[in-house]
């Protein structure tokens, strides 16, 4: 394993694997070095979901305070950066809204720094921004967060590796089997093609589903810009174009 | 148009784990057991940055419809819990043995595995020790040594279940689609 791979070496690996996976990330994806020893090598076993797996944990107002959906009001002062609204609808593959279900987000601050003790990036911590939020979807599956646009940040996958700006999302669906952890990206990021985590979804159209859309209708005058990102859970029966 | 997954990454530690996440029941509950083990990578090394979530029926096989997993009241069984692995790769839940939700099938705890380096979540099942493999549709569909990766072992505190992400003793991971 070469910790010192260059971006052009990683990019060549990404290119060689383009289209070799499906609409979900390819778990065995060597350009993302941390995956080398952490991806299963055996095919997943099909199992018909049993009662417990067709059900889903219940979260309610006891679990989540509505104020947790605003990441800009968790401290005494205003965080630095571009204030944004991120909103969208969570549905299952049949188009049914995921109602009153938990959505969790976490992210870096505007300068690309996480409030995490292992984040060594020498960018400033913002004392007014933690970068963690939660909400419950409404009766029609809508979630909505107010936050700060996160910055891109360096990581040590290879020399000069940078992650495109993203917000981590954790979602529950209408069934346990629809559980999803993913990342939402911003339109037009120049780092997309260089990033092995984004490119691990080798189907380009599928990975573009992780990119939010700027929506001027969501932009609040004199207050924040707005992004729309809808999420579809479950229904992964992929028409695999896998050449393996 | 399903939304693809992405890795949970390295920095979930301040966001997803929460106080009480691993305690589905209080340790003083008469039926409390510990479910614990180590998450291991393909080199046999512990994975210190994994996140595990369990979802299970109660001892009678009932599926809870109660909220409150994030702010436990100490009395309500919600059936769901979350625990991060520590720097030795170990995780631990306090829970109860689940009952079967399907007559005749072996009871299990549904387990979701997330980690840095793992590009998508994995599903598996933790079966209780001593099951009749032949009677269960999943356990009987697998070669014996593969089915055994899904079975917890009894230990003095309850149940031990290691998650092996890769290699010879790789845990069986499930596809429900």
mmCIF file of C-alpha atoms in Angstrom:
data_model
loop_
_atom_site.group_PDB
_atom_site.id
_atom_site.type_symbol
_atom_site.label_atom_id
_atom_site.label_comp_id
_atom_site.label_asym_id
_atom_site.label_seq_id
_atom_site.Cartn_x
_atom_site.Cartn_y
_atom_site.Cartn_z
ATOM 1 C CA UNK A 1 0.000 0.000 0.000
ATOM 2 C CA UNK A 2 1.438 3.319 -1.001
ATOM 3 C CA UNK A 3 0.575 6.195 1.290
ATOM 4 C CA UNK A 4 2.501 8.423 -1.042
ATOM 5 C CA UNK A 5 0.482 7.901 -4.207
ATOM 6 C CA UNK A 6 0.112 11.053 -6.229
ATOM 7 C CA UNK A 7 -3.193 12.459 -7.373
ATOM 8 C CA UNK A 8 -2.418 11.423 -10.932
ATOM 9 C CA UNK A 9 -1.816 7.831 -9.816
ATOM 10 C CA UNK A 10 -5.094 7.820 -7.898
ATOM 11 C CA UNK A 11 -6.887 9.447 -10.826
ATOM 12 C CA UNK A 12 -5.555 6.725 -13.134
ATOM 13 C CA UNK A 13 -6.918 4.077 -10.755
ATOM 14 C CA UNK A 14 -10.265 5.871 -10.643
ATOM 15 C CA UNK A 15 -10.365 5.991 -14.449
ATOM 16 C CA UNK A 16 -9.523 2.290 -14.734
ATOM 17 C CA UNK A 17 -12.487 1.409 -12.499
ATOM 18 C CA UNK A 18 -14.975 3.804 -14.102
ATOM 19 C CA UNK A 19 -18.251 2.005 -14.799
ATOM 20 C CA UNK A 20 -16.988 -1.233 -13.232
ATOM 21 C CA UNK A 21 -19.401 -1.053 -10.292
ATOM 22 C CA UNK A 22 -23.063 -0.272 -10.022
ATOM 23 C CA UNK A 23 -25.332 2.419 -8.693
ATOM 24 C CA UNK A 24 -24.021 1.909 -5.162
ATOM 25 C CA UNK A 25 -20.407 2.390 -4.059
ATOM 26 C CA UNK A 26 -18.052 -0.400 -5.004
ATOM 27 C CA UNK A 27 -16.938 -1.722 -1.618
ATOM 28 C CA UNK A 28 -13.727 -3.109 -3.080
ATOM 29 C CA UNK A 29 -12.362 0.192 -4.323
ATOM 30 C CA UNK A 30 -8.554 0.419 -3.952
ATOM 31 C CA UNK A 31 -8.266 4.153 -4.810
ATOM 32 C CA UNK A 32 -9.858 4.679 -1.374
ATOM 33 C CA UNK A 33 -6.951 3.182 0.530
ATOM 34 C CA UNK A 34 -8.807 2.682 3.803
ATOM 35 C CA UNK A 35 -11.146 0.260 2.035
ATOM 36 C CA UNK A 36 -8.390 -2.242 1.216
ATOM 37 C CA UNK A 37 -8.727 -4.296 4.393
ATOM 38 C CA UNK A 38 -12.285 -3.310 5.224
ATOM 39 C CA UNK A 39 -14.349 -4.520 2.298
ATOM 40 C CA UNK A 40 -15.995 -7.933 2.361
ATOM 41 C CA UNK A 41 -14.654 -10.308 -0.283
ATOM 42 C CA UNK A 42 -17.623 -12.666 -0.376
ATOM 43 C CA UNK A 43 -20.889 -11.887 -2.136
ATOM 44 C CA UNK A 44 -23.674 -10.750 0.181
ATOM 45 C CA UNK A 45 -26.097 -13.521 1.063
ATOM 46 C CA UNK A 46 -29.700 -12.921 0.084
ATOM 47 C CA UNK A 47 -32.071 -13.092 3.033
ATOM 48 C CA UNK A 48 -35.789 -12.437 2.903
ATOM 49 C CA UNK A 49 -36.390 -9.743 5.494
ATOM 50 C CA UNK A 50 -38.171 -11.009 8.589
ATOM 51 C CA UNK A 51 -40.714 -9.074 10.651
ATOM 52 C CA UNK A 52 -38.083 -7.145 12.571
ATOM 53 C CA UNK A 53 -36.301 -6.119 9.361
ATOM 54 C CA UNK A 54 -39.539 -4.999 7.725
ATOM 55 C CA UNK A 55 -40.170 -2.763 10.728
ATOM 56 C CA UNK A 56 -38.109 0.258 11.673
ATOM 57 C CA UNK A 57 -37.188 1.974 14.937
ATOM 58 C CA UNK A 58 -39.525 4.767 15.960
ATOM 59 C CA UNK A 59 -38.181 8.218 16.796
ATOM 60 C CA UNK A 60 -40.343 11.013 18.069
ATOM 61 C CA UNK A 61 -40.409 14.418 19.634
ATOM 62 C CA UNK A 62 -38.918 12.992 22.773
ATOM 63 C CA UNK A 63 -35.841 12.113 20.737
ATOM 64 C CA UNK A 64 -35.378 15.309 18.766
ATOM 65 C CA UNK A 65 -35.762 18.960 19.716
ATOM 66 C CA UNK A 66 -36.931 21.045 16.712
ATOM 67 C CA UNK A 67 -34.071 23.488 17.417
ATOM 68 C CA UNK A 68 -31.569 20.770 16.523
ATOM 69 C CA UNK A 69 -32.408 21.359 12.844
ATOM 70 C CA UNK A 70 -30.678 24.748 12.976
ATOM 71 C CA UNK A 71 -26.912 24.280 13.202
ATOM 72 C CA UNK A 72 -26.326 28.028 13.341
ATOM 73 C CA UNK A 73 -27.952 28.637 16.739
ATOM 74 C CA UNK A 74 -26.130 26.153 18.940
ATOM 75 C CA UNK A 75 -23.725 28.664 20.428
ATOM 76 C CA UNK A 76 -23.660 32.197 21.723
ATOM 77 C CA UNK A 77 -22.624 33.799 18.441
ATOM 78 C CA UNK A 78 -23.226 33.342 14.742
ATOM 79 C CA UNK A 79 -20.954 30.882 12.950
ATOM 80 C CA UNK A 80 -18.755 32.191 10.162
ATOM 81 C CA UNK A 81 -19.526 31.225 6.583
ATOM 82 C CA UNK A 82 -22.286 31.091 4.021
ATOM 83 C CA UNK A 83 -25.607 30.425 5.743
ATOM 84 C CA UNK A 84 -27.628 27.860 3.772
ATOM 85 C CA UNK A 85 -30.886 25.974 3.977
ATOM 86 C CA UNK A 86 -30.785 22.329 2.887
ATOM 87 C CA UNK A 87 -34.146 20.714 2.412
ATOM 88 C CA UNK A 88 -35.736 17.863 0.524
ATOM 89 C CA UNK A 89 -38.073 14.951 0.638
ATOM 90 C CA UNK A 90 -37.308 11.424 1.808
ATOM 91 C CA UNK A 91 -39.270 8.702 0.047
ATOM 92 C CA UNK A 92 -38.938 4.981 -0.378
ATOM 93 C CA UNK A 93 -38.425 3.363 -3.770
ATOM 94 C CA UNK A 94 -42.193 3.126 -4.260
ATOM 95 C CA UNK A 95 -42.458 6.899 -3.791
ATOM 96 C CA UNK A 96 -44.058 6.641 -0.360
ATOM 97 C CA UNK A 97 -42.919 9.423 1.982
ATOM 98 C CA UNK A 98 -40.810 8.466 4.969
ATOM 99 C CA UNK A 99 -42.831 10.141 7.721
ATOM 100 C CA UNK A 100 -41.692 11.324 11.131
ATOM 101 C CA UNK A 101 -38.396 9.594 10.804
ATOM 102 C CA UNK A 102 -34.955 10.567 12.075
ATOM 103 C CA UNK A 103 -32.473 12.435 9.862
ATOM 104 C CA UNK A 104 -29.018 13.147 11.291
ATOM 105 C CA UNK A 105 -26.326 15.348 9.729
ATOM 106 C CA UNK A 106 -22.738 16.220 10.546
ATOM 107 C CA UNK A 107 -20.222 18.324 8.695
ATOM 108 C CA UNK A 108 -17.066 20.407 8.698
ATOM 109 C CA UNK A 109 -17.245 24.153 9.301
ATOM 110 C CA UNK A 110 -16.816 26.810 6.614
ATOM 111 C CA UNK A 111 -13.042 26.392 6.625
ATOM 112 C CA UNK A 112 -13.154 22.616 6.320
ATOM 113 C CA UNK A 113 -12.522 21.695 9.941
ATOM 114 C CA UNK A 114 -14.476 19.171 12.003
ATOM 115 C CA UNK A 115 -15.023 19.392 15.730
ATOM 116 C CA UNK A 116 -13.394 16.023 16.146
ATOM 117 C CA UNK A 117 -10.264 15.381 18.112
ATOM 118 C CA UNK A 118 -8.708 13.392 15.296
ATOM 119 C CA UNK A 119 -9.165 16.117 12.689
ATOM 120 C CA UNK A 120 -5.627 17.469 12.316
ATOM 121 C CA UNK A 121 -6.349 19.905 9.484
ATOM 122 C CA UNK A 122 -4.806 23.215 10.585
ATOM 123 C CA UNK A 123 -7.841 25.276 9.630
ATOM 124 C CA UNK A 124 -9.608 27.361 12.247
ATOM 125 C CA UNK A 125 -12.180 25.885 14.565
ATOM 126 C CA UNK A 126 -15.284 28.048 14.735
ATOM 127 C CA UNK A 127 -16.339 28.378 18.390
ATOM 128 C CA UNK A 128 -19.883 29.034 17.186
ATOM 129 C CA UNK A 129 -20.222 25.947 15.031
ATOM 130 C CA UNK A 130 -20.297 22.294 16.065
ATOM 131 C CA UNK A 131 -21.684 20.915 12.811
ATOM 132 C CA UNK A 132 -24.168 18.356 14.151
ATOM 133 C CA UNK A 133 -27.914 18.461 13.538
ATOM 134 C CA UNK A 134 -30.997 16.270 13.695
ATOM 135 C CA UNK A 135 -34.586 16.513 12.646
ATOM 136 C CA UNK A 136 -37.669 14.421 12.080
ATOM 137 C CA UNK A 137 -39.229 14.360 8.636
ATOM 138 C CA UNK A 138 -42.764 15.738 8.456
ATOM 139 C CA UNK A 139 -45.939 13.962 7.362
ATOM 140 C CA UNK A 140 -44.945 14.260 3.729
ATOM 141 C CA UNK A 141 -41.319 13.171 4.192
ATOM 142 C CA UNK A 142 -39.729 16.634 4.186
ATOM 143 C CA UNK A 143 -36.622 17.476 6.193
ATOM 144 C CA UNK A 144 -35.053 20.910 6.523
ATOM 145 C CA UNK A 145 -31.765 22.095 8.040
ATOM 146 C CA UNK A 146 -30.273 25.543 8.406
ATOM 147 C CA UNK A 147 -26.495 25.413 8.467
ATOM 148 C CA UNK A 148 -23.250 26.833 7.089
ATOM 149 C CA UNK A 149 -21.820 25.680 3.779
ATOM 150 C CA UNK A 150 -18.930 23.372 4.686
ATOM 151 C CA UNK A 151 -15.473 23.840 3.197
ATOM 152 C CA UNK A 152 -13.429 21.219 1.360
ATOM 153 C CA UNK A 153 -10.629 19.675 3.397
ATOM 154 C CA UNK A 154 -7.422 17.707 2.920
ATOM 155 C CA UNK A 155 -7.065 14.081 3.970
ATOM 156 C CA UNK A 156 -4.293 11.544 3.839
ATOM 157 C CA UNK A 157 -5.508 9.046 1.291
ATOM 158 C CA UNK A 158 -2.738 10.189 -1.049
ATOM 159 C CA UNK A 159 -0.551 13.240 -1.517
ATOM 160 C CA UNK A 160 -2.607 16.394 -1.938
ATOM 161 C CA UNK A 161 -5.926 14.569 -1.448
ATOM 162 C CA UNK A 162 -8.916 16.859 -0.873
ATOM 163 C CA UNK A 163 -12.522 15.948 -0.181
ATOM 164 C CA UNK A 164 -15.211 17.896 -2.042
ATOM 165 C CA UNK A 165 -17.380 19.858 0.383
ATOM 166 C CA UNK A 166 -20.102 17.619 1.778
ATOM 167 C CA UNK A 167 -22.635 17.101 4.528
ATOM 168 C CA UNK A 168 -22.920 13.608 6.028
ATOM 169 C CA UNK A 169 -26.491 12.295 6.209
ATOM 170 C CA UNK A 170 -27.858 9.378 8.215
ATOM 171 C CA UNK A 171 -31.357 8.181 7.333
ATOM 172 C CA UNK A 172 -33.911 5.593 8.335
ATOM 173 C CA UNK A 173 -36.607 4.504 5.928
ATOM 174 C CA UNK A 174 -39.938 2.751 6.166
ATOM 175 C CA UNK A 175 -38.118 -0.520 6.827
ATOM 176 C CA UNK A 176 -34.908 -1.373 8.652
ATOM 177 C CA UNK A 177 -33.453 -2.620 5.364
ATOM 178 C CA UNK A 178 -33.631 0.912 3.923
ATOM 179 C CA UNK A 179 -31.058 2.328 6.348
ATOM 180 C CA UNK A 180 -28.743 4.743 4.546
ATOM 181 C CA UNK A 181 -25.590 6.615 5.477
ATOM 182 C CA UNK A 182 -24.363 8.895 2.757
ATOM 183 C CA UNK A 183 -22.922 12.292 1.882
ATOM 184 C CA UNK A 184 -24.546 15.227 0.121
ATOM 185 C CA UNK A 185 -22.403 17.350 -2.173
ATOM 186 C CA UNK A 186 -22.725 20.821 -3.702
ATOM 187 C CA UNK A 187 -23.110 21.553 -7.410
ATOM 188 C CA UNK A 188 -20.060 22.293 -9.524
ATOM 189 C CA UNK A 189 -17.401 21.159 -7.073
ATOM 190 C CA UNK A 190 -14.052 20.980 -8.920
ATOM 191 C CA UNK A 191 -12.905 18.129 -6.655
ATOM 192 C CA UNK A 192 -15.539 15.580 -7.736
ATOM 193 C CA UNK A 193 -13.450 13.761 -10.331
ATOM 194 C CA UNK A 194 -10.431 13.629 -8.035
ATOM 195 C CA UNK A 195 -12.190 12.109 -5.038
ATOM 196 C CA UNK A 196 -12.093 8.322 -4.624
ATOM 197 C CA UNK A 197 -14.994 8.303 -2.153
ATOM 198 C CA UNK A 198 -17.374 10.095 -4.534
ATOM 199 C CA UNK A 199 -16.042 8.125 -7.533
ATOM 200 C CA UNK A 200 -16.494 4.780 -5.727
ATOM 201 C CA UNK A 201 -20.014 5.000 -7.156
ATOM 202 C CA UNK A 202 -18.703 4.210 -10.594
ATOM 203 C CA UNK A 203 -22.006 4.883 -12.370
ATOM 204 C CA UNK A 204 -21.770 8.608 -13.004
ATOM 205 C CA UNK A 205 -25.517 9.213 -13.152
ATOM 206 C CA UNK A 206 -25.983 7.412 -9.846
ATOM 207 C CA UNK A 207 -23.319 9.421 -8.051
ATOM 208 C CA UNK A 208 -24.789 12.658 -9.354
ATOM 209 C CA UNK A 209 -27.835 11.825 -7.219
ATOM 210 C CA UNK A 210 -25.676 12.851 -4.260
ATOM 211 C CA UNK A 211 -25.351 16.418 -5.553
ATOM 212 C CA UNK A 212 -27.858 18.916 -4.201
ATOM 213 C CA UNK A 213 -29.395 21.450 -6.545
ATOM 214 C CA UNK A 214 -29.237 25.177 -5.928
ATOM 215 C CA UNK A 215 -32.832 26.367 -5.689
ATOM 216 C CA UNK A 216 -33.457 30.088 -5.706
ATOM 217 C CA UNK A 217 -36.992 29.476 -4.468
ATOM 218 C CA UNK A 218 -35.435 28.202 -1.246
ATOM 219 C CA UNK A 219 -33.116 31.147 -0.926
ATOM 220 C CA UNK A 220 -34.362 33.431 1.827
ATOM 221 C CA UNK A 221 -34.024 37.169 1.046
ATOM 222 C CA UNK A 222 -31.328 38.897 3.105
ATOM 223 C CA UNK A 223 -30.714 35.638 4.996
ATOM 224 C CA UNK A 224 -29.502 32.415 3.326
ATOM 225 C CA UNK A 225 -29.056 30.568 0.048
ATOM 226 C CA UNK A 226 -31.048 27.390 -0.493
ATOM 227 C CA UNK A 227 -30.311 23.851 -1.694
ATOM 228 C CA UNK A 228 -32.707 21.054 -2.518
ATOM 229 C CA UNK A 229 -31.752 17.430 -2.105
ATOM 230 C CA UNK A 230 -34.276 14.584 -2.294
ATOM 231 C CA UNK A 231 -33.438 11.136 -1.002
ATOM 232 C CA UNK A 232 -34.814 7.788 -2.177
ATOM 233 C CA UNK A 233 -34.302 4.826 0.148
ATOM 234 C CA UNK A 234 -34.341 1.100 -0.547
ATOM 235 C CA UNK A 235 -35.055 -0.522 -3.884
ATOM 236 C CA UNK A 236 -31.468 -1.345 -4.574
ATOM 237 C CA UNK A 237 -32.155 -4.278 -6.883
ATOM 238 C CA UNK A 238 -29.563 -2.974 -9.265
ATOM 239 C CA UNK A 239 -29.374 -3.592 -12.949
ATOM 240 C CA UNK A 240 -25.712 -4.336 -12.497
ATOM 241 C CA UNK A 241 -23.426 -3.512 -15.340
ATOM 242 C CA UNK A 242 -20.621 -4.979 -13.312
ATOM 243 C CA UNK A 243 -17.882 -6.366 -15.500
ATOM 244 C CA UNK A 244 -16.523 -8.681 -12.832
ATOM 245 C CA UNK B 1 -33.392 6.365 -8.579
ATOM 246 C CA UNK B 2 -32.204 5.084 -5.213
ATOM 247 C CA UNK B 3 -29.786 7.403 -3.440
ATOM 248 C CA UNK B 4 -26.356 5.774 -3.172
ATOM 249 C CA UNK B 5 -24.552 5.278 0.127
ATOM 250 C CA UNK B 6 -21.184 6.668 1.151
ATOM 251 C CA UNK B 7 -18.783 5.829 3.953
ATOM 252 C CA UNK B 8 -19.559 7.108 7.432
ATOM 253 C CA UNK B 9 -15.981 8.450 7.359
ATOM 254 C CA UNK B 10 -13.653 9.053 10.284
ATOM 255 C CA UNK B 11 -15.380 11.974 11.974
ATOM 256 C CA UNK B 12 -18.764 10.621 13.086
ATOM 257 C CA UNK B 13 -17.603 10.225 16.673
ATOM 258 C CA UNK B 14 -18.883 13.590 17.853
ATOM 259 C CA UNK B 15 -22.122 13.305 15.902
ATOM 260 C CA UNK B 16 -23.694 9.852 15.969
ATOM 261 C CA UNK B 17 -22.827 8.098 19.254
ATOM 262 C CA UNK B 18 -24.753 9.433 22.244
ATOM 263 C CA UNK B 19 -24.996 8.757 25.962
ATOM 264 C CA UNK B 20 -27.041 5.644 26.589
ATOM 265 C CA UNK B 21 -27.005 4.564 22.957
ATOM 266 C CA UNK B 22 -25.680 1.121 23.814
ATOM 267 C CA UNK B 23 -28.087 0.505 26.699
ATOM 268 C CA UNK B 24 -31.329 -0.934 25.353
ATOM 269 C CA UNK B 25 -32.103 -1.942 28.906
ATOM 270 C CA UNK B 26 -30.566 -0.970 32.201
ATOM 271 C CA UNK B 27 -27.861 -3.282 33.511
ATOM 272 C CA UNK B 28 -30.070 -4.006 36.504
ATOM 273 C CA UNK B 29 -32.872 -5.364 34.281
ATOM 274 C CA UNK B 30 -33.463 -9.000 35.327
ATOM 275 C CA UNK B 31 -32.952 -10.258 31.765
ATOM 276 C CA UNK B 32 -30.067 -7.902 30.888
ATOM 277 C CA UNK B 33 -27.240 -9.434 28.925
ATOM 278 C CA UNK B 34 -24.152 -7.971 27.396
ATOM 279 C CA UNK B 35 -23.711 -8.293 23.622
ATOM 280 C CA UNK B 36 -20.133 -7.498 22.837
ATOM 281 C CA UNK B 37 -17.261 -8.299 20.548
ATOM 282 C CA UNK B 38 -14.534 -6.939 18.341
ATOM 283 C CA UNK B 39 -14.677 -5.540 14.842
ATOM 284 C CA UNK B 40 -11.759 -6.897 12.801
ATOM 285 C CA UNK B 41 -10.311 -6.033 9.404
ATOM 286 C CA UNK B 42 -8.784 -8.302 6.775
ATOM 287 C CA UNK B 43 -5.418 -8.332 8.547
ATOM 288 C CA UNK B 44 -7.072 -9.426 11.788
ATOM 289 C CA UNK B 45 -6.496 -5.979 13.287
ATOM 290 C CA UNK B 46 -9.179 -4.295 15.370
ATOM 291 C CA UNK B 47 -11.228 -1.538 13.722
ATOM 292 C CA UNK B 48 -11.346 1.351 16.187
ATOM 293 C CA UNK B 49 -13.625 3.565 14.096
ATOM 294 C CA UNK B 50 -16.671 1.419 13.435
ATOM 295 C CA UNK B 51 -20.245 2.163 14.408
ATOM 296 C CA UNK B 52 -22.711 -0.625 15.118
ATOM 297 C CA UNK B 53 -26.466 -0.398 15.382
ATOM 298 C CA UNK B 54 -28.770 -3.148 16.608
ATOM 299 C CA UNK B 55 -32.512 -3.534 16.132
ATOM 300 C CA UNK B 56 -34.368 -6.371 17.743
ATOM 301 C CA UNK B 57 -37.581 -7.732 19.179
ATOM 302 C CA UNK B 58 -38.002 -8.026 22.921
ATOM 303 C CA UNK B 59 -37.743 -11.318 24.780
ATOM 304 C CA UNK B 60 -41.237 -12.333 23.689
ATOM 305 C CA UNK B 61 -40.615 -11.596 20.015
ATOM 306 C CA UNK B 62 -42.576 -8.329 20.040
ATOM 307 C CA UNK B 63 -41.375 -5.455 17.870
ATOM 308 C CA UNK B 64 -41.325 -2.191 19.812
ATOM 309 C CA UNK B 65 -43.184 0.818 18.374
ATOM 310 C CA UNK B 66 -41.950 3.093 21.129
ATOM 311 C CA UNK B 67 -39.867 6.210 20.495
ATOM 312 C CA UNK B 68 -37.178 7.301 22.923
ATOM 313 C CA UNK B 69 -33.987 5.556 21.815
ATOM 314 C CA UNK B 70 -32.066 8.870 21.821
ATOM 315 C CA UNK B 71 -33.288 9.909 25.286
ATOM 316 C CA UNK B 72 -33.920 6.725 27.171
ATOM 317 C CA UNK B 73 -36.200 6.813 30.166
ATOM 318 C CA UNK B 74 -34.769 3.640 31.678
ATOM 319 C CA UNK B 75 -38.066 1.757 31.395
ATOM 320 C CA UNK B 76 -39.190 1.703 27.761
ATOM 321 C CA UNK B 77 -37.771 -0.960 25.489
ATOM 322 C CA UNK B 78 -37.309 0.668 22.059
ATOM 323 C CA UNK B 79 -35.419 -2.237 20.492
ATOM 324 C CA UNK B 80 -32.773 -0.038 18.892
ATOM 325 C CA UNK B 81 -29.278 0.935 19.958
ATOM 326 C CA UNK B 82 -26.038 2.374 18.663
ATOM 327 C CA UNK B 83 -22.459 1.849 19.834
ATOM 328 C CA UNK B 84 -19.095 2.913 18.460
ATOM 329 C CA UNK B 85 -16.114 0.590 18.660
ATOM 330 C CA UNK B 86 -13.381 1.793 20.988
ATOM 331 C CA UNK B 87 -9.659 2.008 20.329
ATOM 332 C CA UNK B 88 -9.331 -1.735 20.785
ATOM 333 C CA UNK B 89 -12.078 -2.353 18.227
ATOM 334 C CA UNK B 90 -14.519 -3.599 20.844
ATOM 335 C CA UNK B 91 -18.154 -2.659 21.149
ATOM 336 C CA UNK B 92 -20.700 -3.450 23.807
ATOM 337 C CA UNK B 93 -24.483 -3.290 24.149
ATOM 338 C CA UNK B 94 -26.676 -4.040 27.132
ATOM 339 C CA UNK B 95 -29.863 -5.684 25.930
ATOM 340 C CA UNK B 96 -32.075 -8.765 26.277
ATOM 341 C CA UNK B 97 -32.163 -11.988 24.295
ATOM 342 C CA UNK B 98 -34.698 -11.456 21.491
ATOM 343 C CA UNK B 99 -37.589 -13.791 20.879
ATOM 344 C CA UNK B 100 -38.267 -15.098 17.378
ATOM 345 C CA UNK B 101 -40.587 -12.937 15.280
ATOM 346 C CA UNK B 102 -41.418 -15.800 12.897
ATOM 347 C CA UNK B 103 -42.668 -19.088 14.332
ATOM 348 C CA UNK B 104 -40.014 -21.755 14.034
ATOM 349 C CA UNK B 105 -37.263 -19.426 12.839
ATOM 350 C CA UNK B 106 -34.177 -18.824 14.910
ATOM 351 C CA UNK B 107 -34.288 -15.542 16.855
ATOM 352 C CA UNK B 108 -31.706 -12.908 15.962
ATOM 353 C CA UNK B 109 -30.638 -9.320 16.478
ATOM 354 C CA UNK B 110 -30.394 -7.303 13.243
ATOM 355 C CA UNK B 111 -27.042 -5.539 13.039
ATOM 356 C CA UNK B 112 -25.876 -2.656 10.828
ATOM 357 C CA UNK B 113 -22.126 -2.120 10.468
ATOM 358 C CA UNK B 114 -20.557 1.198 9.488
ATOM 359 C CA UNK B 115 -16.889 2.170 9.493
ATOM 360 C CA UNK B 116 -14.317 4.444 8.021
ATOM 361 C CA UNK B 117 -13.005 2.586 4.969
ATOM 362 C CA UNK B 118 -16.321 0.836 4.459
ATOM 363 C CA UNK B 119 -18.043 2.569 1.550
ATOM 364 C CA UNK B 120 -21.588 1.486 2.388
ATOM 365 C CA UNK B 121 -23.442 0.104 5.391
ATOM 366 C CA UNK B 122 -23.502 -3.655 5.854
ATOM 367 C CA UNK B 123 -26.372 -5.679 7.282
ATOM 368 C CA UNK B 124 -25.991 -8.899 9.187
ATOM 369 C CA UNK B 125 -27.750 -10.885 11.921
ATOM 370 C CA UNK B 126 -26.587 -11.987 15.336
ATOM 371 C CA UNK B 127 -28.242 -15.323 16.106
ATOM 372 C CA UNK B 128 -28.448 -16.649 19.630
ATOM 373 C CA UNK B 129 -26.225 -19.633 20.455
ATOM 374 C CA UNK B 130 -27.455 -23.204 20.039
ATOM 375 C CA UNK B 131 -29.866 -22.792 17.132
ATOM 376 C CA UNK B 132 -31.218 -25.574 14.965
ATOM 377 C CA UNK B 133 -29.655 -24.539 11.664
ATOM 378 C CA UNK B 134 -31.899 -26.852 9.649
ATOM 379 C CA UNK B 135 -35.071 -25.122 10.861
ATOM 380 C CA UNK B 136 -34.019 -21.613 9.864
ATOM 381 C CA UNK B 137 -34.249 -20.408 6.237
ATOM 382 C CA UNK B 138 -31.060 -18.351 6.332
ATOM 383 C CA UNK B 139 -28.867 -20.582 8.501
ATOM 384 C CA UNK B 140 -29.844 -23.643 6.483
ATOM 385 C CA UNK B 141 -29.080 -21.876 3.187
ATOM 386 C CA UNK B 142 -25.440 -21.391 4.164
ATOM 387 C CA UNK B 143 -22.561 -23.837 4.455
ATOM 388 C CA UNK B 144 -22.163 -24.694 8.141
ATOM 389 C CA UNK B 145 -18.910 -22.767 8.627
ATOM 390 C CA UNK B 146 -20.428 -19.666 7.033
ATOM 391 C CA UNK B 147 -23.613 -19.929 9.108
ATOM 392 C CA UNK B 148 -21.470 -20.112 12.226
ATOM 393 C CA UNK B 149 -20.181 -16.579 11.579
ATOM 394 C CA UNK B 150 -23.729 -15.402 12.334
ATOM 395 C CA UNK B 151 -23.976 -17.120 15.697
ATOM 396 C CA UNK B 152 -23.035 -15.420 18.921
ATOM 397 C CA UNK B 153 -21.124 -17.425 21.511
ATOM 398 C CA UNK B 154 -22.171 -17.623 25.131
ATOM 399 C CA UNK B 155 -19.795 -16.005 27.544
ATOM 400 C CA UNK B 156 -20.118 -15.268 31.275
ATOM 401 C CA UNK B 157 -21.730 -11.876 30.645
ATOM 402 C CA UNK B 158 -24.026 -12.886 27.831
ATOM 403 C CA UNK B 159 -23.200 -13.007 24.177
ATOM 404 C CA UNK B 160 -20.023 -12.520 22.249
ATOM 405 C CA UNK B 161 -20.112 -11.693 18.536
ATOM 406 C CA UNK B 162 -17.144 -10.565 16.484
ATOM 407 C CA UNK B 163 -17.632 -8.750 13.201
ATOM 408 C CA UNK B 164 -14.998 -9.797 10.661
ATOM 409 C CA UNK B 165 -15.082 -7.439 7.694
ATOM 410 C CA UNK B 166 -12.786 -9.453 5.470
ATOM 411 C CA UNK B 167 -10.901 -12.732 5.248
ATOM 412 C CA UNK B 168 -11.252 -16.400 5.943
ATOM 413 C CA UNK B 169 -13.689 -15.982 8.839
ATOM 414 C CA UNK B 170 -15.500 -13.098 7.178
ATOM 415 C CA UNK B 171 -18.941 -12.501 8.651
ATOM 416 C CA UNK B 172 -21.845 -13.264 6.332
ATOM 417 C CA UNK B 173 -23.349 -9.960 5.254
ATOM 418 C CA UNK B 174 -26.865 -9.784 3.904
ATOM 419 C CA UNK B 175 -28.669 -8.403 0.913
ATOM 420 C CA UNK B 176 -32.392 -7.958 1.522
ATOM 421 C CA UNK B 177 -33.423 -6.707 -1.916
#
